[in-house]
């Protein structure tokens, strides 16, 4: 399983990176199980940025003006716009955390070799994203805290 690094490079919105990691690890496992043609990189770095930063990255690397939701680089970097996630969540009557999870899974699917440039590819990616996000669901705070690196399990005898 790839190592995972989460980097928050924005100050517009507070992020719960512990809870995000608790979702991200099983999401990486699920993508690896579902799509075996292209293995995920050994290291995945997720960088959370503002729309202003995303706009610059979008222009520099894809020659497209304006921010976007997520950009994936094949070496294992997934860039997520926090402001776009918040805006989309409001517009779609969804939650902010769900949007972040969808963007992350979308990036993972690209890393695993899926493409959404055709209508068929778009439909396959959308279905896979939805299946993974729903399958993992919302991670509770206590579950997330117990999965922190270095956290000790506080199991109870039954």
Tab-separated table of N, CA and C in Angstrom:
chain	number	residue	atom	x	y	z
A	1	UNK	N	0.848	-1.180	0.000
A	1	UNK	CA	0.000	0.000	0.000
A	1	UNK	C	0.897	1.247	0.000
A	2	UNK	N	0.514	2.264	-0.777
A	2	UNK	CA	1.328	3.485	-0.835
A	2	UNK	C	1.370	4.209	0.513
A	3	UNK	N	2.456	4.935	0.724
A	3	UNK	CA	2.474	5.830	1.878
A	3	UNK	C	1.636	7.046	1.502
A	4	UNK	N	1.132	7.747	2.500
A	4	UNK	CA	0.243	8.876	2.247
A	4	UNK	C	0.701	10.084	3.049
A	5	UNK	N	0.903	11.183	2.355
A	5	UNK	CA	1.247	12.442	3.009
A	5	UNK	C	0.152	13.457	2.692
A	6	UNK	N	-0.338	14.128	3.720
A	6	UNK	CA	-1.360	15.162	3.557
A	6	UNK	C	-0.743	16.502	3.909
A	7	UNK	N	-0.889	17.472	2.995
A	7	UNK	CA	-0.284	18.785	3.188
A	7	UNK	C	-1.353	19.859	2.991
A	8	UNK	N	-1.568	20.675	4.009
A	8	UNK	CA	-2.543	21.762	3.918
A	8	UNK	C	-1.808	23.057	3.605
A	9	UNK	N	-1.986	23.576	2.398
A	9	UNK	CA	-1.324	24.805	1.959
A	9	UNK	C	-2.311	25.966	1.809
A	10	UNK	N	-3.434	25.890	2.487
A	10	UNK	CA	-4.425	26.959	2.404
A	10	UNK	C	-4.882	27.324	3.818
A	11	UNK	N	-5.434	28.534	3.944
A	11	UNK	CA	-5.896	28.994	5.254
A	11	UNK	C	-7.356	29.423	5.241
A	12	UNK	N	-8.051	29.150	4.161
A	12	UNK	CA	-9.433	29.611	4.018
A	12	UNK	C	-10.423	28.766	4.818
A	13	UNK	N	-10.119	27.468	4.971
A	13	UNK	CA	-11.071	26.550	5.587
A	13	UNK	C	-10.312	25.559	6.464
A	14	UNK	N	-10.852	25.328	7.640
A	14	UNK	CA	-10.234	24.361	8.555
A	14	UNK	C	-10.476	22.948	8.020
A	15	UNK	N	-9.431	22.121	8.065
A	15	UNK	CA	-9.526	20.748	7.591
A	15	UNK	C	-9.237	19.783	8.731
A	16	UNK	N	-9.951	18.684	8.763
A	16	UNK	CA	-9.685	17.610	9.719
A	16	UNK	C	-8.884	16.546	8.974
A	17	UNK	N	-7.561	16.696	9.015
A	17	UNK	CA	-6.703	15.782	8.267
A	17	UNK	C	-6.674	14.383	8.875
A	18	UNK	N	-6.948	14.266	10.161
A	18	UNK	CA	-7.014	12.948	10.786
A	18	UNK	C	-8.194	12.168	10.213
A	19	UNK	N	-9.338	12.822	10.140
A	19	UNK	CA	-10.524	12.171	9.582
A	19	UNK	C	-10.334	11.888	8.091
A	20	UNK	N	-9.701	12.815	7.377
A	20	UNK	CA	-9.462	12.598	5.952
A	20	UNK	C	-8.566	11.377	5.756
A	21	UNK	N	-7.508	11.254	6.541
A	21	UNK	CA	-6.607	10.101	6.439
A	21	UNK	C	-7.360	8.793	6.722
A	22	UNK	N	-8.264	8.846	7.703
A	22	UNK	CA	-9.027	7.647	8.060
A	22	UNK	C	-9.901	7.182	6.895
A	23	UNK	N	-10.317	8.104	6.039
A	23	UNK	CA	-11.042	7.738	4.817
A	23	UNK	C	-10.059	7.337	3.713
A	24	UNK	N	-8.974	8.093	3.586
A	24	UNK	CA	-8.057	7.934	2.454
A	24	UNK	C	-7.375	6.568	2.417
A	25	UNK	N	-6.980	6.054	3.566
A	25	UNK	CA	-6.267	4.773	3.584
A	25	UNK	C	-7.147	3.645	3.038
A	26	UNK	N	-8.383	3.461	3.541
A	26	UNK	CA	-9.214	2.417	2.928
A	26	UNK	C	-9.580	2.717	1.472
A	27	UNK	N	-9.650	3.998	1.100
A	27	UNK	CA	-9.935	4.345	-0.299
A	27	UNK	C	-8.789	3.879	-1.202
A	28	UNK	N	-7.553	4.060	-0.756
A	28	UNK	CA	-6.412	3.590	-1.543
A	28	UNK	C	-6.454	2.064	-1.684
A	29	UNK	N	-6.805	1.382	-0.604
A	29	UNK	CA	-6.918	-0.080	-0.647
A	29	UNK	C	-7.992	-0.509	-1.638
A	30	UNK	N	-9.134	0.165	-1.602
A	30	UNK	CA	-10.258	-0.173	-2.479
A	30	UNK	C	-9.887	0.035	-3.948
A	31	UNK	N	-9.251	1.161	-4.248
A	31	UNK	CA	-8.841	1.426	-5.637
A	31	UNK	C	-7.845	0.362	-6.097
A	32	UNK	N	-6.904	0.011	-5.225
A	32	UNK	CA	-5.915	-1.022	-5.580
A	32	UNK	C	-6.575	-2.369	-5.850
A	33	UNK	N	-7.630	-2.685	-5.111
A	33	UNK	CA	-8.361	-3.944	-5.318
A	33	UNK	C	-9.181	-3.909	-6.610
A	34	UNK	N	-9.833	-2.766	-6.864
A	34	UNK	CA	-10.743	-2.654	-8.010
A	34	UNK	C	-10.015	-2.555	-9.345
A	35	UNK	N	-8.893	-1.840	-9.348
A	35	UNK	CA	-8.201	-1.566	-10.604
A	35	UNK	C	-6.767	-2.064	-10.476
A	36	UNK	N	-6.472	-3.143	-11.156
A	36	UNK	CA	-5.161	-3.762	-11.001
A	36	UNK	C	-4.240	-3.530	-12.195
A	37	UNK	N	-4.745	-2.908	-13.255
A	37	UNK	CA	-3.949	-2.709	-14.473
A	37	UNK	C	-2.723	-1.836	-14.207
A	38	UNK	N	-2.902	-0.761	-13.445
A	38	UNK	CA	-1.807	0.161	-13.141
A	38	UNK	C	-1.717	0.303	-11.623
A	39	UNK	N	-0.614	-0.131	-11.031
A	39	UNK	CA	-0.502	-0.003	-9.573
A	39	UNK	C	-0.360	1.467	-9.164
A	40	UNK	N	-0.873	1.783	-7.995
A	40	UNK	CA	-0.715	3.141	-7.470
A	40	UNK	C	0.756	3.407	-7.184
A	41	UNK	N	1.185	4.669	-7.259
A	41	UNK	CA	2.578	4.995	-6.916
A	41	UNK	C	2.891	4.594	-5.476
A	42	UNK	N	4.156	4.438	-5.161
A	42	UNK	CA	4.569	4.046	-3.812
A	42	UNK	C	4.261	5.122	-2.776
A	43	UNK	N	4.209	6.366	-3.226
A	43	UNK	CA	3.915	7.480	-2.319
A	43	UNK	C	2.853	8.369	-2.959
A	44	UNK	N	1.838	8.702	-2.168
A	44	UNK	CA	0.804	9.621	-2.635
A	44	UNK	C	0.831	10.836	-1.719
A	45	UNK	N	0.893	11.993	-2.335
A	45	UNK	CA	0.900	13.255	-1.596
A	45	UNK	C	-0.344	14.026	-1.999
A	46	UNK	N	-1.158	14.386	-1.018
A	46	UNK	CA	-2.360	15.181	-1.266
A	46	UNK	C	-2.093	16.572	-0.732
A	47	UNK	N	-2.226	17.563	-1.612
A	47	UNK	CA	-1.991	18.949	-1.226
A	47	UNK	C	-3.309	19.703	-1.351
A	48	UNK	N	-3.736	20.292	-0.247
A	48	UNK	CA	-4.964	21.088	-0.211
A	48	UNK	C	-4.574	22.543	-0.418
A	49	UNK	N	-5.179	23.175	-1.430
A	49	UNK	CA	-4.809	24.539	-1.800
A	49	UNK	C	-6.045	25.431	-1.930
A	50	UNK	N	-5.800	26.726	-2.046
A	50	UNK	CA	-6.858	27.710	-2.297
A	50	UNK	C	-7.153	27.753	-3.796
A	51	UNK	N	-8.246	28.409	-4.154
A	51	UNK	CA	-8.565	28.597	-5.578
A	51	UNK	C	-7.465	29.384	-6.286
A	52	UNK	N	-6.897	30.380	-5.603
A	52	UNK	CA	-5.851	31.195	-6.226
A	52	UNK	C	-4.649	30.327	-6.604
A	53	UNK	N	-4.232	29.464	-5.708
A	53	UNK	CA	-3.105	28.569	-5.986
A	53	UNK	C	-3.475	27.564	-7.076
A	54	UNK	N	-4.686	27.018	-6.997
A	54	UNK	CA	-5.128	26.039	-7.994
A	54	UNK	C	-5.178	26.679	-9.379
A	55	UNK	N	-5.613	27.921	-9.436
A	55	UNK	CA	-5.679	28.645	-10.712
A	55	UNK	C	-4.296	28.699	-11.367
A	56	UNK	N	-3.276	28.996	-10.578
A	56	UNK	CA	-1.914	29.055	-11.102
A	56	UNK	C	-1.408	27.698	-11.562
A	57	UNK	N	-1.686	26.664	-10.788
A	57	UNK	CA	-1.275	25.301	-11.153
A	57	UNK	C	-1.987	24.866	-12.425
A	58	UNK	N	-3.276	25.157	-12.512
A	58	UNK	CA	-4.091	24.796	-13.685
A	58	UNK	C	-3.531	25.458	-14.945
A	59	UNK	N	-3.188	26.723	-14.825
A	59	UNK	CA	-2.641	27.470	-15.970
A	59	UNK	C	-1.263	26.927	-16.347
A	60	UNK	N	-0.397	26.748	-15.348
A	60	UNK	CA	0.980	26.333	-15.616
A	60	UNK	C	1.085	24.929	-16.217
A	61	UNK	N	0.337	23.979	-15.680
A	61	UNK	CA	0.516	22.595	-16.093
A	61	UNK	C	-0.492	22.102	-17.126
A	62	UNK	N	-1.636	22.793	-17.251
A	62	UNK	CA	-2.643	22.324	-18.191
A	62	UNK	C	-3.055	23.389	-19.204
A	63	UNK	N	-2.475	24.570	-19.095
A	63	UNK	CA	-2.767	25.681	-20.001
A	63	UNK	C	-4.256	26.014	-20.039
A	64	UNK	N	-4.911	25.918	-18.863
A	64	UNK	CA	-6.327	26.234	-18.745
A	64	UNK	C	-6.476	27.323	-17.695
A	65	UNK	N	-7.257	28.350	-18.018
A	65	UNK	CA	-7.478	29.451	-17.082
A	65	UNK	C	-8.518	29.074	-16.028
A	66	UNK	N	-8.343	29.584	-14.837
A	66	UNK	CA	-9.304	29.407	-13.759
A	66	UNK	C	-9.004	28.185	-12.904
A	67	UNK	N	-9.575	28.181	-11.707
A	67	UNK	CA	-9.348	27.041	-10.808
A	67	UNK	C	-10.147	25.824	-11.258
A	68	UNK	N	-9.799	24.684	-10.723
A	68	UNK	CA	-10.531	23.444	-10.950
A	68	UNK	C	-10.609	22.715	-9.612
A	69	UNK	N	-11.311	21.602	-9.572
A	69	UNK	CA	-11.492	20.895	-8.305
A	69	UNK	C	-10.276	20.069	-7.902
A	70	UNK	N	-9.737	19.282	-8.834
A	70	UNK	CA	-8.618	18.401	-8.507
A	70	UNK	C	-7.724	18.223	-9.729
A	71	UNK	N	-6.431	18.198	-9.481
A	71	UNK	CA	-5.448	17.914	-10.527
A	71	UNK	C	-4.568	16.790	-10.005
A	72	UNK	N	-4.337	15.804	-10.860
A	72	UNK	CA	-3.530	14.657	-10.479
A	72	UNK	C	-2.279	14.604	-11.341
A	73	UNK	N	-1.153	14.416	-10.698
A	73	UNK	CA	0.108	14.232	-11.405
A	73	UNK	C	0.503	12.762	-11.276
A	74	UNK	N	0.906	12.155	-12.378
A	74	UNK	CA	1.148	10.711	-12.414
A	74	UNK	C	2.211	10.226	-11.434
A	75	UNK	N	3.059	11.110	-10.936
A	75	UNK	CA	4.074	10.674	-9.969
A	75	UNK	C	3.469	10.470	-8.573
A	76	UNK	N	2.188	10.831	-8.394
A	76	UNK	CA	1.519	10.548	-7.135
A	76	UNK	C	1.013	11.746	-6.370
A	77	UNK	N	1.059	12.917	-6.968
A	77	UNK	CA	0.574	14.117	-6.285
A	77	UNK	C	-0.858	14.418	-6.716
A	78	UNK	N	-1.707	14.646	-5.717
A	78	UNK	CA	-3.099	15.014	-5.963
A	78	UNK	C	-3.314	16.379	-5.328
A	79	UNK	N	-3.660	17.366	-6.142
A	79	UNK	CA	-3.892	18.730	-5.676
A	79	UNK	C	-5.401	18.941	-5.606
A	80	UNK	N	-5.898	19.383	-4.449
A	80	UNK	CA	-7.334	19.579	-4.246
A	80	UNK	C	-7.599	21.029	-3.853
A	81	UNK	N	-8.539	21.671	-4.548
A	81	UNK	CA	-8.951	23.023	-4.194
A	81	UNK	C	-10.033	22.967	-3.124
A	82	UNK	N	-9.699	23.463	-1.953
A	82	UNK	CA	-10.620	23.454	-0.822
A	82	UNK	C	-11.797	24.396	-1.075
A	83	UNK	N	-11.521	25.554	-1.647
A	83	UNK	CA	-12.598	26.513	-1.918
A	83	UNK	C	-13.587	25.970	-2.950
A	84	UNK	N	-13.076	25.294	-3.971
A	84	UNK	CA	-13.963	24.697	-4.972
A	84	UNK	C	-14.808	23.608	-4.325
A	85	UNK	N	-14.205	22.805	-3.466
A	85	UNK	CA	-14.960	21.750	-2.772
A	85	UNK	C	-16.086	22.357	-1.937
A	86	UNK	N	-15.792	23.437	-1.242
A	86	UNK	CA	-16.816	24.077	-0.419
A	86	UNK	C	-17.944	24.648	-1.282
A	87	UNK	N	-17.572	25.300	-2.378
A	87	UNK	CA	-18.562	25.885	-3.292
A	87	UNK	C	-19.431	24.793	-3.931
A	88	UNK	N	-18.794	23.723	-4.404
A	88	UNK	CA	-19.529	22.621	-5.022
A	88	UNK	C	-20.461	21.947	-4.025
A	89	UNK	N	-19.990	21.761	-2.810
A	89	UNK	CA	-20.822	21.122	-1.784
A	89	UNK	C	-22.100	21.919	-1.569
A	90	UNK	N	-21.984	23.227	-1.479
A	90	UNK	CA	-23.168	24.081	-1.297
A	90	UNK	C	-24.080	23.996	-2.515
A	91	UNK	N	-23.498	24.063	-3.701
A	91	UNK	CA	-24.285	24.037	-4.931
A	91	UNK	C	-24.981	22.711	-5.174
A	92	UNK	N	-24.399	21.629	-4.665
A	92	UNK	CA	-24.965	20.296	-4.885
A	92	UNK	C	-25.702	19.765	-3.655
A	93	UNK	N	-25.853	20.618	-2.644
A	93	UNK	CA	-26.468	20.202	-1.372
A	93	UNK	C	-25.783	18.955	-0.822
A	94	UNK	N	-24.483	18.981	-0.871
A	94	UNK	CA	-23.654	17.887	-0.386
A	94	UNK	C	-22.856	18.403	0.808
A	95	UNK	N	-22.002	17.567	1.356
A	95	UNK	CA	-21.152	18.042	2.460
A	95	UNK	C	-19.759	18.341	1.924
A	96	UNK	N	-19.095	19.238	2.606
A	96	UNK	CA	-17.730	19.618	2.263
A	96	UNK	C	-16.813	18.396	2.322
A	97	UNK	N	-16.930	17.600	3.371
A	97	UNK	CA	-16.049	16.427	3.508
A	97	UNK	C	-16.309	15.408	2.397
A	98	UNK	N	-17.549	15.271	1.974
A	98	UNK	CA	-17.859	14.342	0.872
A	98	UNK	C	-17.204	14.812	-0.423
A	99	UNK	N	-17.238	16.108	-0.680
A	99	UNK	CA	-16.594	16.637	-1.888
A	99	UNK	C	-15.095	16.356	-1.858
A	100	UNK	N	-14.453	16.596	-0.708
A	100	UNK	CA	-13.021	16.317	-0.606
A	100	UNK	C	-12.738	14.842	-0.866
A	101	UNK	N	-13.588	13.958	-0.323
A	101	UNK	CA	-13.404	12.521	-0.526
A	101	UNK	C	-13.576	12.151	-2.002
A	102	UNK	N	-14.577	12.726	-2.655
A	102	UNK	CA	-14.785	12.462	-4.087
A	102	UNK	C	-13.573	12.902	-4.906
A	103	UNK	N	-13.042	14.077	-4.609
A	103	UNK	CA	-11.890	14.590	-5.357
A	103	UNK	C	-10.679	13.685	-5.156
A	104	UNK	N	-10.487	13.231	-3.922
A	104	UNK	CA	-9.360	12.349	-3.636
A	104	UNK	C	-9.497	11.038	-4.415
A	105	UNK	N	-10.662	10.425	-4.365
A	105	UNK	CA	-10.885	9.170	-5.077
A	105	UNK	C	-10.737	9.388	-6.583
A	106	UNK	N	-11.222	10.510	-7.082
A	106	UNK	CA	-11.059	10.833	-8.504
A	106	UNK	C	-9.570	10.837	-8.860
A	107	UNK	N	-8.769	11.489	-8.026
A	107	UNK	CA	-7.326	11.515	-8.253
A	107	UNK	C	-6.713	10.128	-8.211
A	108	UNK	N	-7.138	9.308	-7.252
A	108	UNK	CA	-6.635	7.938	-7.158
A	108	UNK	C	-6.959	7.139	-8.419
A	109	UNK	N	-8.169	7.315	-8.920
A	109	UNK	CA	-8.578	6.581	-10.125
A	109	UNK	C	-7.726	6.985	-11.325
A	110	UNK	N	-7.387	8.274	-11.417
A	110	UNK	CA	-6.468	8.703	-12.477
A	110	UNK	C	-5.111	8.031	-12.296
A	111	UNK	N	-4.619	7.993	-11.051
A	111	UNK	CA	-3.328	7.353	-10.795
A	111	UNK	C	-3.354	5.865	-11.147
A	112	UNK	N	-4.529	5.253	-11.023
A	112	UNK	CA	-4.684	3.832	-11.346
A	112	UNK	C	-4.929	3.593	-12.836
A	113	UNK	N	-4.885	4.664	-13.637
A	113	UNK	CA	-4.962	4.510	-15.087
A	113	UNK	C	-6.295	4.812	-15.723
A	114	UNK	N	-7.312	5.187	-14.932
A	114	UNK	CA	-8.600	5.523	-15.540
A	114	UNK	C	-8.558	6.933	-16.103
A	115	UNK	N	-9.409	7.159	-17.090
A	115	UNK	CA	-9.439	8.428	-17.800
A	115	UNK	C	-10.886	8.870	-17.951
A	116	UNK	N	-11.133	10.163	-17.851
A	116	UNK	CA	-12.502	10.672	-17.986
A	116	UNK	C	-12.656	11.629	-19.165
A	117	UNK	N	-11.816	11.454	-20.176
A	117	UNK	CA	-11.867	12.340	-21.339
A	117	UNK	C	-12.974	11.975	-22.321
A	118	UNK	N	-13.439	10.722	-22.281
A	118	UNK	CA	-14.551	10.310	-23.136
A	118	UNK	C	-15.800	10.179	-22.264
A	119	UNK	N	-16.950	10.144	-22.898
A	119	UNK	CA	-18.201	9.999	-22.150
A	119	UNK	C	-18.231	8.670	-21.394
A	120	UNK	N	-17.766	7.612	-22.053
A	120	UNK	CA	-17.737	6.296	-21.420
A	120	UNK	C	-16.771	6.283	-20.225
A	121	UNK	N	-15.588	6.852	-20.432
A	121	UNK	CA	-14.607	6.930	-19.344
A	121	UNK	C	-15.118	7.755	-18.175
A	122	UNK	N	-15.786	8.853	-18.487
A	122	UNK	CA	-16.367	9.711	-17.455
A	122	UNK	C	-17.394	8.934	-16.626
A	123	UNK	N	-18.266	8.189	-17.314
A	123	UNK	CA	-19.303	7.410	-16.611
A	123	UNK	C	-18.683	6.328	-15.725
A	124	UNK	N	-17.658	5.641	-16.232
A	124	UNK	CA	-16.987	4.608	-15.444
A	124	UNK	C	-16.322	5.197	-14.200
A	125	UNK	N	-15.653	6.341	-14.378
A	125	UNK	CA	-14.996	6.970	-13.227
A	125	UNK	C	-16.015	7.455	-12.209
A	126	UNK	N	-17.086	8.060	-12.676
A	126	UNK	CA	-18.120	8.562	-11.762
A	126	UNK	C	-18.738	7.413	-10.965
A	127	UNK	N	-19.001	6.298	-11.624
A	127	UNK	CA	-19.588	5.145	-10.939
A	127	UNK	C	-18.612	4.566	-9.920
A	128	UNK	N	-17.344	4.456	-10.290
A	128	UNK	CA	-16.325	3.926	-9.373
A	128	UNK	C	-16.148	4.851	-8.172
A	129	UNK	N	-16.104	6.146	-8.416
A	129	UNK	CA	-15.982	7.124	-7.322
A	129	UNK	C	-17.109	6.950	-6.329
A	130	UNK	N	-18.310	6.917	-6.843
A	130	UNK	CA	-19.501	6.817	-6.004
A	130	UNK	C	-19.477	5.512	-5.209
A	131	UNK	N	-19.127	4.420	-5.859
A	131	UNK	CA	-19.072	3.124	-5.184
A	131	UNK	C	-18.068	3.153	-4.031
A	132	UNK	N	-16.908	3.727	-4.259
A	132	UNK	CA	-15.866	3.765	-3.227
A	132	UNK	C	-16.266	4.690	-2.085
A	133	UNK	N	-16.720	5.895	-2.403
A	133	UNK	CA	-17.082	6.858	-1.357
A	133	UNK	C	-18.237	6.334	-0.520
A	134	UNK	N	-19.249	5.779	-1.156
A	134	UNK	CA	-20.380	5.221	-0.398
A	134	UNK	C	-19.978	3.984	0.391
A	135	UNK	N	-19.117	3.174	-0.192
A	135	UNK	CA	-18.685	1.950	0.464
A	135	UNK	C	-17.914	2.190	1.741
A	136	UNK	N	-17.132	3.241	1.746
A	136	UNK	CA	-16.345	3.560	2.942
A	136	UNK	C	-17.177	4.389	3.906
A	137	UNK	N	-17.971	5.309	3.362
A	137	UNK	CA	-18.841	6.119	4.202
A	137	UNK	C	-18.100	7.127	5.043
A	138	UNK	N	-18.817	7.710	5.962
A	138	UNK	CA	-18.280	8.733	6.865
A	138	UNK	C	-17.540	8.030	7.992
A	139	UNK	N	-16.349	8.489	8.271
A	139	UNK	CA	-15.544	7.916	9.344
A	139	UNK	C	-15.802	8.713	10.610
A	140	UNK	N	-16.086	8.004	11.703
A	140	UNK	CA	-16.350	8.696	12.966
A	140	UNK	C	-15.057	9.292	13.513
A	141	UNK	N	-15.194	10.293	14.363
A	141	UNK	CA	-14.029	10.946	14.952
A	141	UNK	C	-13.217	9.949	15.774
A	142	UNK	N	-13.877	9.098	16.543
A	142	UNK	CA	-13.141	8.133	17.365
A	142	UNK	C	-12.384	7.138	16.495
A	143	UNK	N	-12.996	6.700	15.390
A	143	UNK	CA	-12.298	5.806	14.461
A	143	UNK	C	-11.087	6.509	13.863
A	144	UNK	N	-11.270	7.762	13.470
A	144	UNK	CA	-10.189	8.526	12.859
A	144	UNK	C	-9.030	8.705	13.828
A	145	UNK	N	-9.323	9.061	15.056
A	145	UNK	CA	-8.270	9.269	16.055
A	145	UNK	C	-7.499	7.981	16.313
A	146	UNK	N	-8.195	6.845	16.303
A	146	UNK	CA	-7.522	5.570	16.572
A	146	UNK	C	-6.627	5.155	15.418
A	147	UNK	N	-6.833	5.737	14.216
A	147	UNK	CA	-6.024	5.390	13.053
A	147	UNK	C	-4.866	6.353	12.834
A	148	UNK	N	-4.726	7.365	13.710
A	148	UNK	CA	-3.618	8.303	13.581
A	148	UNK	C	-2.297	7.555	13.694
A	149	UNK	N	-1.286	7.971	12.929
A	149	UNK	CA	0.020	7.334	13.069
A	149	UNK	C	0.491	7.480	14.518
A	150	UNK	N	0.915	6.386	15.100
A	150	UNK	CA	1.401	6.418	16.473
A	150	UNK	C	0.315	6.268	17.520
A	151	UNK	N	-0.953	6.226	17.114
A	151	UNK	CA	-2.036	6.091	18.082
A	151	UNK	C	-2.070	4.660	18.598
A	152	UNK	N	-2.355	4.526	19.866
A	152	UNK	CA	-2.451	3.194	20.460
A	152	UNK	C	-3.896	2.750	20.471
A	153	UNK	N	-4.089	1.496	20.178
A	153	UNK	CA	-5.437	0.950	20.218
A	153	UNK	C	-5.888	0.823	21.655
A	154	UNK	N	-7.112	1.191	21.904
A	154	UNK	CA	-7.667	1.076	23.245
A	154	UNK	C	-8.816	0.080	23.188
A	155	UNK	N	-8.476	-1.125	22.799
A	155	UNK	CA	-9.495	-2.159	22.662
A	155	UNK	C	-10.016	-2.599	24.023
A	156	UNK	N	-11.195	-3.129	24.036
A	156	UNK	CA	-11.816	-3.609	25.261
A	156	UNK	C	-12.077	-5.101	25.102
A	157	UNK	N	-11.808	-5.838	26.186
A	157	UNK	CA	-12.083	-7.272	26.159
A	157	UNK	C	-13.570	-7.509	26.173
A	158	UNK	N	-13.999	-8.487	25.420
A	158	UNK	CA	-15.436	-8.806	25.403
A	158	UNK	C	-15.647	-10.184	25.893
